[in-house]
């Protein structure tokens, strides 16, 4: 496998995305809204409760759960891109000439994967940096110090988020192979966030402690297993002959 | 004496999709520098054959070689794809990218250097009259311009073998002519062109040899050979007026099918040089006033229709 070929394909997709407003909005606006909105709500809630702020004990439950939003985002953001990059090519009927070039199926799949993986990860890291800064400013006095960054968030951003994004990319490859409409594919692909949203709710309900490093590592290990399994399924789906003769 | 290896060679090439045989035992040989027409009705297996030859889909059985490389061999597949250019029936351009960027992307995938890409993009866009539009998004192009751009894309790495799947379908006459003229230019450059087409006139004008496919290969030869392969010719008699006496007189003769179209009679004959004297004599004796007598040979269309109908 030649990475250079995959990078050429990914670079072409990046160039295409720059002209797709919906993709730009989802990559920039959503992470920024979360980054600004949640610290603003915390700040506002602090002022409303007579300036004493939200109790530190409550913040220590809320903050890791809020940070987990970025894992959910990592699972969501690849959806519009992966759907576009594969179903979009189907709609434009540009897969056949692409498949006729001297590239292997794996190189094309990897290129598509990189294109759908890197921008969301960039958006997650950028958005979370803003979020952590603002949140630290909003909670510094109550917590008597800065909560972010910490090991748990590090695991979330550098381990869980990439694994979640990878899972989303692969689910979307599989979904896209059966769909011929970008929106329908996006709607179905977006269901990838459900298990992560479930974890978030479990964190809020104190069923799972999302601030626990060991819990996060267990979740990461489970995600890795699912990712490996999905890798084989998506690779089996993305075969030249399948694409040309069976993809709808 | 040894013959040079053909550019494209297939022997018993077969493709089955489940129980359906899409291509059945196709054997052909296309020489270097030849424009080879591949004719057949919808669903005849033309696109499937091209996809097999371009290593896009696997063959069920048989053998094929492109430029000496084995179709079906995984290592050779990449070499074949590098050796050939392919114009699919759907242009499949990136609408959001400019004409230049579309070609540049493919040039990179074919490992062309930056200099080669620049030169080839300029060369082919200029040849096809698109250089002025190089920075315009492909999505805004007309069908004809898109088709030309797809042809330029297939040439970006300067391949010697080109597969074209219906390159003039849905194009207006002017665009079709531009594409046909361009194919003839490529022929002058001694490129081998495998042309899938429905258009008999196009095939006749630009192809050195033609194969007619209807799942199985029905015939192969030069356009003239295929025309001759349909037995019999036609005598067309233009009369002032057709009357019953003329028709009765003609039906007494040992002639083939007789078609009356207004004051024109078209008669199937085996050997017009021998039979026409008796036909003309019968018409005149029956009171017919001759205006003209013409001998018409079989056309490629006759050959095509005969072969396709026979296959049904």
GROMACS .gro file of C-alpha atoms in nm, chain A residues 27-189:
model
  163
   27UNK     CA    1  -1.665   2.132   1.131
   28UNK     CA    2  -1.638   2.484   1.266
   29UNK     CA    3  -1.971   2.591   1.408
   30UNK     CA    4  -2.074   2.286   1.611
   31UNK     CA    5  -1.746   2.245   1.808
   32UNK     CA    6  -1.731   2.620   1.869
   33UNK     CA    7  -2.091   2.641   1.991
   34UNK     CA    8  -2.020   2.369   2.245
   35UNK     CA    9  -1.691   2.533   2.337
   36UNK     CA   10  -1.856   2.867   2.409
   37UNK     CA   11  -2.207   2.771   2.514
   38UNK     CA   12  -2.132   2.530   2.798
   39UNK     CA   13  -1.880   2.754   2.979
   40UNK     CA   14  -2.125   3.044   2.930
   41UNK     CA   15  -2.405   2.842   3.091
   42UNK     CA   16  -2.177   2.747   3.382
   43UNK     CA   17  -2.079   3.109   3.425
   44UNK     CA   18  -2.441   3.222   3.406
   45UNK     CA   19  -2.557   2.954   3.649
   46UNK     CA   20  -2.285   3.065   3.891
   47UNK     CA   21  -2.406   3.425   3.879
   48UNK     CA   22  -2.770   3.321   3.914
   49UNK     CA   23  -2.699   3.126   4.231
   50UNK     CA   24  -2.596   3.447   4.405
   51UNK     CA   25  -2.243   3.468   4.275
   52UNK     CA   26  -2.129   3.173   4.481
   53UNK     CA   27  -2.100   2.960   4.170
   54UNK     CA   28  -2.196   2.596   4.111
   55UNK     CA   29  -2.064   2.384   4.402
   56UNK     CA   30  -1.725   2.228   4.336
   57UNK     CA   31  -1.861   1.877   4.398
   58UNK     CA   32  -2.119   1.926   4.122
   59UNK     CA   33  -1.859   2.069   3.885
   60UNK     CA   34  -1.638   1.766   3.932
   61UNK     CA   35  -1.924   1.550   3.802
   62UNK     CA   36  -2.031   1.789   3.527
   63UNK     CA   37  -1.694   1.877   3.375
   64UNK     CA   38  -1.579   1.528   3.272
   65UNK     CA   39  -1.925   1.466   3.129
   66UNK     CA   40  -1.908   1.791   2.933
   67UNK     CA   41  -1.560   1.704   2.808
   68UNK     CA   42  -1.709   1.378   2.683
   69UNK     CA   43  -1.913   1.588   2.439
   70UNK     CA   44  -1.602   1.604   2.226
   71UNK     CA   45  -1.595   1.227   2.197
   72UNK     CA   46  -1.957   1.242   2.082
   73UNK     CA   47  -1.856   1.511   1.835
   74UNK     CA   48  -1.571   1.297   1.709
   75UNK     CA   49  -1.825   1.025   1.638
   76UNK     CA   50  -2.062   1.267   1.468
   77UNK     CA   51  -1.840   1.496   1.260
   78UNK     CA   52  -1.704   1.234   1.016
   79UNK     CA   53  -2.062   1.149   0.912
   80UNK     CA   54  -2.131   1.439   0.674
   81UNK     CA   55  -1.780   1.411   0.531
   82UNK     CA   56  -1.764   1.035   0.490
   83UNK     CA   57  -2.113   1.030   0.337
   84UNK     CA   58  -2.019   1.303   0.098
   85UNK     CA   59  -1.685   1.158   0.005
   86UNK     CA   60  -1.831   0.819  -0.086
   87UNK     CA   61  -2.199   0.874  -0.173
   88UNK     CA   62  -2.098   1.203  -0.335
   89UNK     CA   63  -1.862   1.015  -0.565
   90UNK     CA   64  -2.140   0.769  -0.638
   91UNK     CA   65  -2.380   1.050  -0.726
   92UNK     CA   66  -2.119   1.222  -0.944
   93UNK     CA   67  -2.034   0.877  -1.088
   94UNK     CA   68  -1.668   0.958  -1.038
   95UNK     CA   69  -1.579   0.629  -0.870
   96UNK     CA   70  -1.541   0.436  -1.195
   97UNK     CA   71  -1.268   0.657  -1.344
   98UNK     CA   72  -1.102   0.668  -1.003
   99UNK     CA   73  -1.106   0.289  -0.983
  100UNK     CA   74  -0.956   0.273  -1.332
  101UNK     CA   75  -0.637   0.445  -1.209
  102UNK     CA   76  -0.337   0.245  -1.088
  103UNK     CA   77  -0.445   0.257  -0.724
  104UNK     CA   78  -0.553  -0.031  -0.507
  105UNK     CA   79  -0.890  -0.053  -0.333
  106UNK     CA   80  -0.716  -0.020   0.003
  107UNK     CA   81  -0.535   0.297  -0.108
  108UNK     CA   82  -0.862   0.455  -0.217
  109UNK     CA   83  -1.038   0.345   0.102
  110UNK     CA   84  -0.754   0.480   0.315
  111UNK     CA   85  -0.761   0.809   0.123
  112UNK     CA   86  -1.132   0.841   0.184
  113UNK     CA   87  -1.075   0.748   0.548
  114UNK     CA   88  -0.806   1.014   0.594
  115UNK     CA   89  -1.031   1.274   0.431
  116UNK     CA   90  -1.316   1.191   0.668
  117UNK     CA   91  -1.095   1.147   0.975
  118UNK     CA   92  -0.846   1.437   0.988
  119UNK     CA   93  -1.080   1.740   0.961
  120UNK     CA   94  -1.313   1.619   1.242
  121UNK     CA   95  -1.016   1.540   1.466
  122UNK     CA   96  -0.876   1.887   1.398
  123UNK     CA   97  -1.214   2.038   1.476
  124UNK     CA   98  -1.246   1.835   1.797
  125UNK     CA   99  -0.899   1.931   1.918
  126UNK     CA  100  -0.946   2.297   1.825
  127UNK     CA  101  -1.293   2.315   1.978
  128UNK     CA  102  -1.188   2.136   2.295
  129UNK     CA  103  -0.891   2.371   2.341
  130UNK     CA  104  -1.130   2.668   2.339
  131UNK     CA  105  -1.372   2.480   2.562
  132UNK     CA  106  -1.108   2.391   2.821
  133UNK     CA  107  -0.971   2.744   2.830
  134UNK     CA  108  -1.312   2.904   2.877
  135UNK     CA  109  -1.426   2.639   3.124
  136UNK     CA  110  -1.112   2.684   3.333
  137UNK     CA  111  -1.176   3.057   3.342
  138UNK     CA  112  -1.538   2.997   3.445
  139UNK     CA  113  -1.461   2.745   3.721
  140UNK     CA  114  -1.117   2.855   3.841
  141UNK     CA  115  -1.240   3.036   4.150
  142UNK     CA  116  -1.476   2.759   4.260
  143UNK     CA  117  -1.226   2.479   4.202
  144UNK     CA  118  -0.935   2.688   4.327
  145UNK     CA  119  -0.732   2.601   4.023
  146UNK     CA  120  -0.755   2.477   3.665
  147UNK     CA  121  -0.950   2.156   3.604
  148UNK     CA  122  -0.831   2.117   3.243
  149UNK     CA  123  -0.620   1.967   3.102
  150UNK     CA  124  -0.603   1.640   3.291
  151UNK     CA  125  -0.529   1.276   3.221
  152UNK     CA  126  -0.895   1.186   3.167
  153UNK     CA  127  -0.942   1.457   2.908
  154UNK     CA  128  -0.614   1.358   2.747
  155UNK     CA  129  -0.746   1.002   2.706
  156UNK     CA  130  -1.075   1.136   2.573
  157UNK     CA  131  -0.917   1.366   2.319
  158UNK     CA  132  -0.617   1.166   2.207
  159UNK     CA  133  -0.749   0.810   2.237
  160UNK     CA  134  -1.128   0.797   2.257
  161UNK     CA  135  -1.199   1.075   2.008
  162UNK     CA  136  -0.977   0.926   1.731
  163UNK     CA  137  -1.122   0.580   1.795
  164UNK     CA  138  -1.475   0.719   1.786
  165UNK     CA  139  -1.399   0.908   1.465
  166UNK     CA  140  -1.251   0.594   1.313
  167UNK     CA  141  -1.561   0.398   1.407
  168UNK     CA  142  -1.779   0.664   1.250
  169UNK     CA  143  -1.574   0.668   0.928
  170UNK     CA  144  -1.602   0.292   0.894
  171UNK     CA  145  -1.973   0.278   0.973
  172UNK     CA  146  -2.026   0.550   0.717
  173UNK     CA  147  -1.827   0.361   0.452
  174UNK     CA  148  -2.050   0.059   0.509
  175UNK     CA  149  -2.370   0.266   0.515
  176UNK     CA  150  -2.265   0.468   0.209
  177UNK     CA  151  -2.211   0.156   0.005
  178UNK     CA  152  -2.581   0.079   0.031
  179UNK     CA  153  -2.715   0.431  -0.016
  180UNK     CA  154  -2.742   0.655  -0.319
  181UNK     CA  155  -2.853   0.969  -0.138
  182UNK     CA  156  -2.607   1.177   0.063
  183UNK     CA  157  -2.867   1.298   0.316
  184UNK     CA  158  -3.014   0.954   0.379
  185UNK     CA  159  -2.664   0.823   0.427
  186UNK     CA  160  -2.582   1.103   0.670
  187UNK     CA  161  -2.897   1.039   0.872
  188UNK     CA  162  -2.822   0.672   0.904
  189UNK     CA  163  -2.452   0.730   0.966
   0.00000   0.00000   0.00000
